[in-house]
PDB file of C-alpha atoms in Angstrom:
ATOM      1  CA  MET A   3      86.215 132.650  81.370  1.00  0.00           C
ATOM      2  CA  ARG A   4      84.057 133.895  84.237  1.00  0.00           C
ATOM      3  CA  VAL A   5      81.324 131.955  86.007  1.00  0.00           C
ATOM      4  CA  LEU A   6      78.658 132.892  88.573  1.00  0.00           C
ATOM      5  CA  VAL A   7      77.606 130.210  91.095  1.00  0.00           C
ATOM      6  CA  VAL A   8      74.245 130.827  92.764  1.00  0.00           C
ATOM      7  CA  GLU A   9      73.764 128.401  95.681  1.00  0.00           C
ATOM      8  CA  ASP A  10      72.385 129.025  99.181  1.00  0.00           C
ATOM      9  CA  ASP A  11      74.247 126.122 100.837  1.00  0.00           C
ATOM     10  CA  GLU A  12      77.488 127.815 101.800  1.00  0.00           C
ATOM     11  CA  ASP A  13      79.576 124.643 102.069  1.00  0.00           C
ATOM     12  CA  LEU A  14      78.472 123.467  98.644  1.00  0.00           C
ATOM     13  CA  ARG A  15      78.939 126.948  97.170  1.00  0.00           C
ATOM     14  CA  ILE A  16      82.512 127.030  98.415  1.00  0.00           C
ATOM     15  CA  ALA A  17      83.244 123.482  97.119  1.00  0.00           C
ATOM     16  CA  VAL A  18      81.827 124.155  93.683  1.00  0.00           C
ATOM     17  CA  SER A  19      83.620 127.516  93.407  1.00  0.00           C
ATOM     18  CA  ALA A  20      86.921 125.891  94.393  1.00  0.00           C
ATOM     19  CA  GLY A  21      86.468 123.142  91.771  1.00  0.00           C
ATOM     20  CA  LEU A  22      85.754 125.653  88.998  1.00  0.00           C
ATOM     21  CA  ARG A  23      88.709 127.836  90.011  1.00  0.00           C
ATOM     22  CA  SER A  24      90.968 124.817  89.762  1.00  0.00           C
ATOM     23  CA  ALA A  25      89.987 124.635  86.077  1.00  0.00           C
ATOM     24  CA  ALA A  26      91.273 128.204  85.474  1.00  0.00           C
ATOM     25  CA  LEU A  27      87.853 129.803  85.694  1.00  0.00           C
ATOM     26  CA  ALA A  28      87.181 133.095  87.502  1.00  0.00           C
ATOM     27  CA  VAL A  29      84.292 132.495  89.867  1.00  0.00           C
ATOM     28  CA  ASP A  30      81.854 134.827  91.649  1.00  0.00           C
ATOM     29  CA  SER A  31      79.165 133.499  93.924  1.00  0.00           C
ATOM     30  CA  ALA A  32      75.769 134.470  95.345  1.00  0.00           C
ATOM     31  CA  GLY A  33      73.368 132.934  97.818  1.00  0.00           C
ATOM     32  CA  ASP A  34      70.095 134.181  96.405  1.00  0.00           C
ATOM     33  CA  ILE A  35      68.456 135.484  93.236  1.00  0.00           C
ATOM     34  CA  ALA A  36      68.600 139.162  94.229  1.00  0.00           C
ATOM     35  CA  THR A  37      72.361 139.077  94.759  1.00  0.00           C
ATOM     36  CA  ALA A  38      72.822 137.119  91.540  1.00  0.00           C
ATOM     37  CA  ASP A  39      70.760 139.683  89.617  1.00  0.00           C
ATOM     38  CA  GLU A  40      73.040 142.482  90.881  1.00  0.00           C
ATOM     39  CA  ALA A  41      76.161 140.543  89.811  1.00  0.00           C
ATOM     40  CA  LEU A  42      74.643 139.849  86.363  1.00  0.00           C
ATOM     41  CA  PHE A  43      73.878 143.536  85.946  1.00  0.00           C
ATOM     42  CA  VAL A  44      77.479 144.563  86.742  1.00  0.00           C
ATOM     43  CA  ASN A  45      79.563 141.776  85.236  1.00  0.00           C
ATOM     44  CA  SER A  46      79.716 139.671  82.070  1.00  0.00           C
ATOM     45  CA  TYR A  47      79.673 135.901  82.581  1.00  0.00           C
ATOM     46  CA  ASP A  48      80.308 132.931  80.272  1.00  0.00           C
ATOM     47  CA  CYS A  49      78.092 130.633  82.341  1.00  0.00           C
ATOM     48  CA  VAL A  50      75.818 130.706  85.435  1.00  0.00           C
ATOM     49  CA  VAL A  51      75.255 127.764  87.766  1.00  0.00           C
ATOM     50  CA  PHE A  52      71.871 128.160  89.471  1.00  0.00           C
ATOM     51  CA  ASP A  53      70.598 126.102  92.367  1.00  0.00           C
ATOM     52  CA  ARG A  54      66.860 125.825  91.663  1.00  0.00           C
ATOM     53  CA  MET A  55      65.346 126.385  95.126  1.00  0.00           C
ATOM     54  CA  LEU A  56      66.812 129.565  96.578  1.00  0.00           C
ATOM     55  CA  PRO A  57      65.658 131.614  99.623  1.00  0.00           C
ATOM     56  CA  ASP A  58      63.889 134.116  97.377  1.00  0.00           C
ATOM     57  CA  GLY A  59      62.328 131.680  94.855  1.00  0.00           C
ATOM     58  CA  ASP A  60      62.822 129.122  92.137  1.00  0.00           C
ATOM     59  CA  SER A  61      65.598 130.269  89.795  1.00  0.00           C
ATOM     60  CA  VAL A  62      63.759 128.742  86.833  1.00  0.00           C
ATOM     61  CA  GLY A  63      61.322 131.651  86.976  1.00  0.00           C
ATOM     62  CA  TYR A  64      64.174 134.179  86.974  1.00  0.00           C
ATOM     63  CA  VAL A  65      65.893 132.501  84.037  1.00  0.00           C
ATOM     64  CA  ARG A  66      62.572 132.305  82.102  1.00  0.00           C
ATOM     65  CA  THR A  67      62.045 136.041  82.525  1.00  0.00           C
ATOM     66  CA  ARG A  68      65.607 136.911  81.504  1.00  0.00           C
ATOM     67  CA  ARG A  69      65.397 134.688  78.399  1.00  0.00           C
ATOM     68  CA  ARG A  70      62.304 136.574  77.281  1.00  0.00           C
ATOM     69  CA  GLU A  71      64.409 139.759  77.520  1.00  0.00           C
ATOM     70  CA  GLY A  72      66.998 138.245  75.176  1.00  0.00           C
ATOM     71  CA  TRP A  73      69.534 137.153  77.804  1.00  0.00           C
ATOM     72  CA  ALA A  74      71.690 134.415  76.266  1.00  0.00           C
ATOM     73  CA  VAL A  75      74.280 133.383  78.912  1.00  0.00           C
ATOM     74  CA  PRO A  76      74.423 129.584  79.277  1.00  0.00           C
ATOM     75  CA  VAL A  77      72.734 128.257  82.471  1.00  0.00           C
ATOM     76  CA  LEU A  78      73.254 125.029  84.356  1.00  0.00           C
ATOM     77  CA  PHE A  79      70.607 124.181  86.916  1.00  0.00           C
ATOM     78  CA  LEU A  80      71.907 122.406  89.986  1.00  0.00           C
ATOM     79  CA  THR A  81      69.206 120.792  92.129  1.00  0.00           C
ATOM     80  CA  ALA A  82      67.879 117.888  94.202  1.00  0.00           C
ATOM     81  CA  ARG A  83      64.687 117.875  92.137  1.00  0.00           C
ATOM     82  CA  ASP A  84      65.268 114.885  89.927  1.00  0.00           C
ATOM     83  CA  THR A  85      61.965 113.928  88.298  1.00  0.00           C
ATOM     84  CA  LEU A  86      61.586 113.927  84.537  1.00  0.00           C
ATOM     85  CA  ALA A  87      59.035 116.746  84.817  1.00  0.00           C
ATOM     86  CA  ASP A  88      61.551 118.874  86.772  1.00  0.00           C
ATOM     87  CA  ARG A  89      64.286 118.334  84.202  1.00  0.00           C
ATOM     88  CA  VAL A  90      61.965 119.067  81.270  1.00  0.00           C
ATOM     89  CA  GLU A  91      60.806 122.263  83.047  1.00  0.00           C
ATOM     90  CA  GLY A  92      64.372 123.397  83.516  1.00  0.00           C
ATOM     91  CA  PHE A  93      65.158 122.962  79.802  1.00  0.00           C
ATOM     92  CA  GLU A  94      61.889 124.445  78.614  1.00  0.00           C
ATOM     93  CA  HIS A  95      62.422 127.626  80.540  1.00  0.00           C
ATOM     94  CA  GLY A  96      65.935 128.441  79.498  1.00  0.00           C
ATOM     95  CA  GLY A  97      68.318 125.944  81.053  1.00  0.00           C
ATOM     96  CA  ASP A  98      71.178 124.596  78.971  1.00  0.00           C
ATOM     97  CA  ASP A  99      72.115 121.749  81.307  1.00  0.00           C
ATOM     98  CA  TYR A 100      70.714 120.109  84.453  1.00  0.00           C
ATOM     99  CA  LEU A 101      72.736 118.319  87.122  1.00  0.00           C
ATOM    100  CA  VAL A 102      71.050 116.464  90.006  1.00  0.00           C
ATOM    101  CA  LYS A 103      72.477 116.490  93.566  1.00  0.00           C
ATOM    102  CA  PRO A 104      74.475 114.707  94.832  1.00  0.00           C
ATOM    103  CA  PHE A 105      77.066 115.100  92.096  1.00  0.00           C
ATOM    104  CA  ALA A 106      80.808 114.977  91.528  1.00  0.00           C
ATOM    105  CA  VAL A 107      82.451 118.420  91.328  1.00  0.00           C
ATOM    106  CA  ALA A 108      84.611 117.084  88.492  1.00  0.00           C
ATOM    107  CA  GLU A 109      81.509 116.351  86.400  1.00  0.00           C
ATOM    108  CA  LEU A 110      80.059 119.794  87.174  1.00  0.00           C
ATOM    109  CA  THR A 111      83.331 121.417  86.140  1.00  0.00           C
ATOM    110  CA  ALA A 112      83.408 119.501  82.856  1.00  0.00           C
ATOM    111  CA  ARG A 113      79.830 120.523  82.083  1.00  0.00           C
ATOM    112  CA  VAL A 114      80.503 124.190  82.908  1.00  0.00           C
ATOM    113  CA  LEU A 115      83.599 124.231  80.713  1.00  0.00           C
ATOM    114  CA  SER A 116      81.566 122.739  77.882  1.00  0.00           C
ATOM    115  CA  LEU A 117      78.931 125.475  78.260  1.00  0.00           C
ATOM    116  CA  CYS A 118      81.569 128.175  78.363  1.00  0.00           C
ATOM    117  CA  ARG A 119      83.154 126.917  75.178  1.00  0.00           C
ATOM    118  CA  ARG A 120      79.776 126.729  73.532  1.00  0.00           C
ATOM    119  CA  ALA A 121      79.164 130.368  74.526  1.00  0.00           C
ATOM    120  CA  GLY A 122      82.412 131.436  72.860  1.00  0.00           C
ATOM    121  CA  THR A 123      80.920 131.122  69.397  1.00  0.00           C
ATOM    122  CA  GLY A 124      83.527 130.261  66.798  1.00  0.00           C
ATOM    123  CA  ARG A 125      86.366 129.770  69.275  1.00  0.00           C
ATOM    124  CA  PRO A 126      88.216 126.515  68.490  1.00  0.00           C
ATOM    125  CA  PRO A 127      89.069 124.046  71.321  1.00  0.00           C
ATOM    126  CA  VAL A 128      92.749 124.513  70.528  1.00  0.00           C
ATOM    127  CA  LEU A 129      94.120 128.073  70.327  1.00  0.00           C
ATOM    128  CA  ARG A 130      97.389 128.745  68.543  1.00  0.00           C
ATOM    129  CA  TYR A 131      99.653 131.763  68.359  1.00  0.00           C
ATOM    130  CA  ASP A 132     103.176 131.721  66.973  1.00  0.00           C
ATOM    131  CA  ASP A 133     104.679 128.484  68.348  1.00  0.00           C
ATOM    132  CA  VAL A 134     102.296 128.277  71.312  1.00  0.00           C
ATOM    133  CA  GLU A 135      99.421 125.802  71.373  1.00  0.00           C
ATOM    134  CA  LEU A 136      96.765 126.037  74.112  1.00  0.00           C
ATOM    135  CA  ASP A 137      94.323 123.152  74.420  1.00  0.00           C
ATOM    136  CA  THR A 138      91.231 124.315  76.308  1.00  0.00           C
ATOM    137  CA  GLY A 139      89.832 120.833  76.624  1.00  0.00           C
ATOM    138  CA  ARG A 140      92.900 119.137  78.115  1.00  0.00           C
ATOM    139  CA  ARG A 141      94.008 122.335  79.857  1.00  0.00           C
ATOM    140  CA  GLU A 142      97.457 121.960  78.337  1.00  0.00           C
ATOM    141  CA  VAL A 143      99.909 124.474  76.882  1.00  0.00           C
ATOM    142  CA  ARG A 144     102.857 123.671  74.641  1.00  0.00           C
ATOM    143  CA  ARG A 145     105.504 125.925  73.178  1.00  0.00           C
ATOM    144  CA  ALA A 146     107.510 124.569  70.274  1.00  0.00           C
ATOM    145  CA  GLY A 147     106.004 121.192  71.193  1.00  0.00           C
ATOM    146  CA  VAL A 148     107.217 121.266  74.789  1.00  0.00           C
ATOM    147  CA  LEU A 149     104.572 120.860  77.504  1.00  0.00           C
ATOM    148  CA  LEU A 150     104.549 123.736  79.955  1.00  0.00           C
ATOM    149  CA  THR A 151     103.387 123.609  83.576  1.00  0.00           C
ATOM    150  CA  LEU A 152     101.109 126.590  84.208  1.00  0.00           C
ATOM    151  CA  THR A 153      98.937 127.424  87.164  1.00  0.00           C
ATOM    152  CA  ALA A 154      95.189 127.779  86.597  1.00  0.00           C
ATOM    153  CA  LYS A 155      95.495 131.580  86.644  1.00  0.00           C
ATOM    154  CA  GLU A 156      98.464 131.676  84.262  1.00  0.00           C
ATOM    155  CA  PHE A 157      96.511 129.426  81.882  1.00  0.00           C
ATOM    156  CA  SER A 158      93.481 131.714  82.057  1.00  0.00           C
ATOM    157  CA  VAL A 159      95.570 134.852  81.376  1.00  0.00           C
ATOM    158  CA  LEU A 160      97.339 133.242  78.417  1.00  0.00           C
ATOM    159  CA  GLU A 161      94.033 131.985  77.002  1.00  0.00           C
ATOM    160  CA  TYR A 162      92.590 135.512  77.199  1.00  0.00           C
ATOM    161  CA  LEU A 163      95.650 137.050  75.558  1.00  0.00           C
ATOM    162  CA  ILE A 164      95.648 134.506  72.748  1.00  0.00           C
ATOM    163  CA  SER A 165      91.905 135.014  72.127  1.00  0.00           C
ATOM    164  CA  ARG A 166      92.706 138.709  71.611  1.00  0.00           C
ATOM    165  CA  ALA A 167      96.025 138.109  69.829  1.00  0.00           C
ATOM    166  CA  GLU A 168      97.972 141.280  69.018  1.00  0.00           C
ATOM    167  CA  GLN A 169      95.390 143.512  70.618  1.00  0.00           C
ATOM    168  CA  VAL A 170      96.382 145.556  73.678  1.00  0.00           C
ATOM    169  CA  VAL A 171      94.694 144.049  76.750  1.00  0.00           C
ATOM    170  CA  SER A 172      94.506 146.324  79.768  1.00  0.00           C
ATOM    171  CA  ARG A 173      95.082 145.210  83.365  1.00  0.00           C
ATOM    172  CA  THR A 174      91.421 146.033  84.004  1.00  0.00           C
ATOM    173  CA  ASP A 175      90.345 143.671  81.198  1.00  0.00           C
ATOM    174  CA  LEU A 176      92.455 140.877  82.691  1.00  0.00           C
ATOM    175  CA  ILE A 177      91.065 141.491  86.190  1.00  0.00           C
ATOM    176  CA  GLU A 178      87.496 141.413  84.873  1.00  0.00           C
ATOM    177  CA  HIS A 179      87.902 138.234  82.799  1.00  0.00           C
ATOM    178  CA  CYS A 180      90.487 136.183  84.670  1.00  0.00           C
ATOM    179  CA  TRP A 181      89.818 137.042  88.306  1.00  0.00           C
ATOM    180  CA  ASP A 182      86.654 137.191  90.335  1.00  0.00           C
ATOM    181  CA  SER A 183      85.091 139.961  92.398  1.00  0.00           C
ATOM    182  CA  ALA A 184      87.411 139.231  95.332  1.00  0.00           C
ATOM    183  CA  ALA A 185      90.398 140.515  93.350  1.00  0.00           C
ATOM    184  CA  ASP A 186      91.743 143.956  94.304  1.00  0.00           C
ATOM    185  CA  PRO A 187      91.983 146.010  91.080  1.00  0.00           C
ATOM    186  CA  MET A 188      94.660 148.166  92.719  1.00  0.00           C
ATOM    187  CA  SER A 189      96.938 145.252  93.560  1.00  0.00           C
ATOM    188  CA  ASN A 190      99.884 143.993  91.425  1.00  0.00           C
ATOM    189  CA  VAL A 191      98.319 140.563  90.952  1.00  0.00           C
ATOM    190  CA  VAL A 192      98.212 140.942  87.165  1.00  0.00           C
ATOM    191  CA  ASP A 193     101.810 142.026  86.831  1.00  0.00           C
ATOM    192  CA  VAL A 194     102.991 139.166  89.097  1.00  0.00           C
ATOM    193  CA  THR A 195     101.047 136.605  87.078  1.00  0.00           C
ATOM    194  CA  ILE A 196     102.331 138.013  83.764  1.00  0.00           C
ATOM    195  CA  LYS A 197     105.917 137.901  85.087  1.00  0.00           C
ATOM    196  CA  ARG A 198     105.585 134.199  86.017  1.00  0.00           C
ATOM    197  CA  LEU A 199     103.904 133.466  82.672  1.00  0.00           C
ATOM    198  CA  ARG A 200     106.762 135.147  80.723  1.00  0.00           C
ATOM    199  CA  THR A 201     109.301 133.072  82.634  1.00  0.00           C
ATOM    200  CA  LYS A 202     107.519 129.794  81.896  1.00  0.00           C
ATOM    201  CA  LEU A 203     107.013 130.687  78.190  1.00  0.00           C
ATOM    202  CA  ARG A 204     110.776 131.290  77.955  1.00  0.00           C
ATOM    203  CA  ARG A 205     112.398 133.293  75.198  1.00  0.00           C
ATOM    204  CA  PRO A 206     111.932 134.611  72.623  1.00  0.00           C
ATOM    205  CA  GLU A 207     109.498 136.981  74.387  1.00  0.00           C
ATOM    206  CA  LEU A 208     105.827 136.718  73.361  1.00  0.00           C
ATOM    207  CA  VAL A 209     104.043 138.830  76.002  1.00  0.00           C
ATOM    208  CA  HIS A 210     105.001 142.480  75.698  1.00  0.00           C
ATOM    209  CA  ALA A 211     104.118 145.362  77.981  1.00  0.00           C
ATOM    210  CA  VAL A 212     102.565 148.428  76.362  1.00  0.00           C
ATOM    211  CA  ARG A 213     103.420 151.392  78.587  1.00  0.00           C
ATOM    212  CA  GLY A 214     100.408 152.847  80.323  1.00  0.00           C
ATOM    213  CA  GLN A 215      97.994 150.505  78.550  1.00  0.00           C
ATOM    214  CA  GLY A 216      98.564 146.871  79.363  1.00  0.00           C
ATOM    215  CA  TYR A 217      99.930 143.828  77.486  1.00  0.00           C
ATOM    216  CA  ARG A 218      99.790 142.296  74.009  1.00  0.00           C
ATOM    217  CA  LEU A 219     101.155 139.243  72.270  1.00  0.00           C
ATOM    218  CA  VAL A 220     103.771 139.857  69.559  1.00  0.00           C
ATOM    219  CA  ARG A 221     105.044 137.187  67.216  1.00  0.00           C
ATOM    220  CA  THR A 222     108.681 136.294  67.639  1.00  0.00           C
ATOM    221  CA  ALA A 223     109.496 137.246  64.028  1.00  0.00           C
ATOM    222  CA  GLU A 224     108.345 140.827  64.600  1.00  0.00           C
TER     223      GLU A 224
END
């Protein structure tokens, strides 16, 4: 799942982005509405975290306009404006959640994950494929009942592969959905992560390479 954080306070933007990445989310960031608009035009996101008061305006107005155009990505407003009228305004104009500063990054992360899952219409909280069980709420993976220790990125890659079970997933798809804009599409970061994931999943092999195309999951009985 990929998230955009729009916050003009650099220290807070870095802290929020780090917290979300620790939960296996790919995170891009922006410091103003104009930069966010460019990112939203180029990329697909599962959730956007908007600070309300940005250098080029109140993000509520931007979200209101986009909602009228049919834009449906979940939005969490992050702001120091804590009156009832402010919160109601945020919800009335397209916000899905509203968190007042100061806040705990852990709470923000939990709220964002909830919005991301809500956006994935029909996706169950526990994904299963063959003898692998991936719990998106607890961030746990088990194979044949044995708990595995995966990094946030390995978890994210496996979640994406299971959500597209038995389809060929290209390296480009994985970069776009499991990494953020800082990732170099020409690097071997996907192959390295897949190699580590295969090792941790142990045999029989589940993740198979498709020459010249990418990777796909194959049931052990096949």
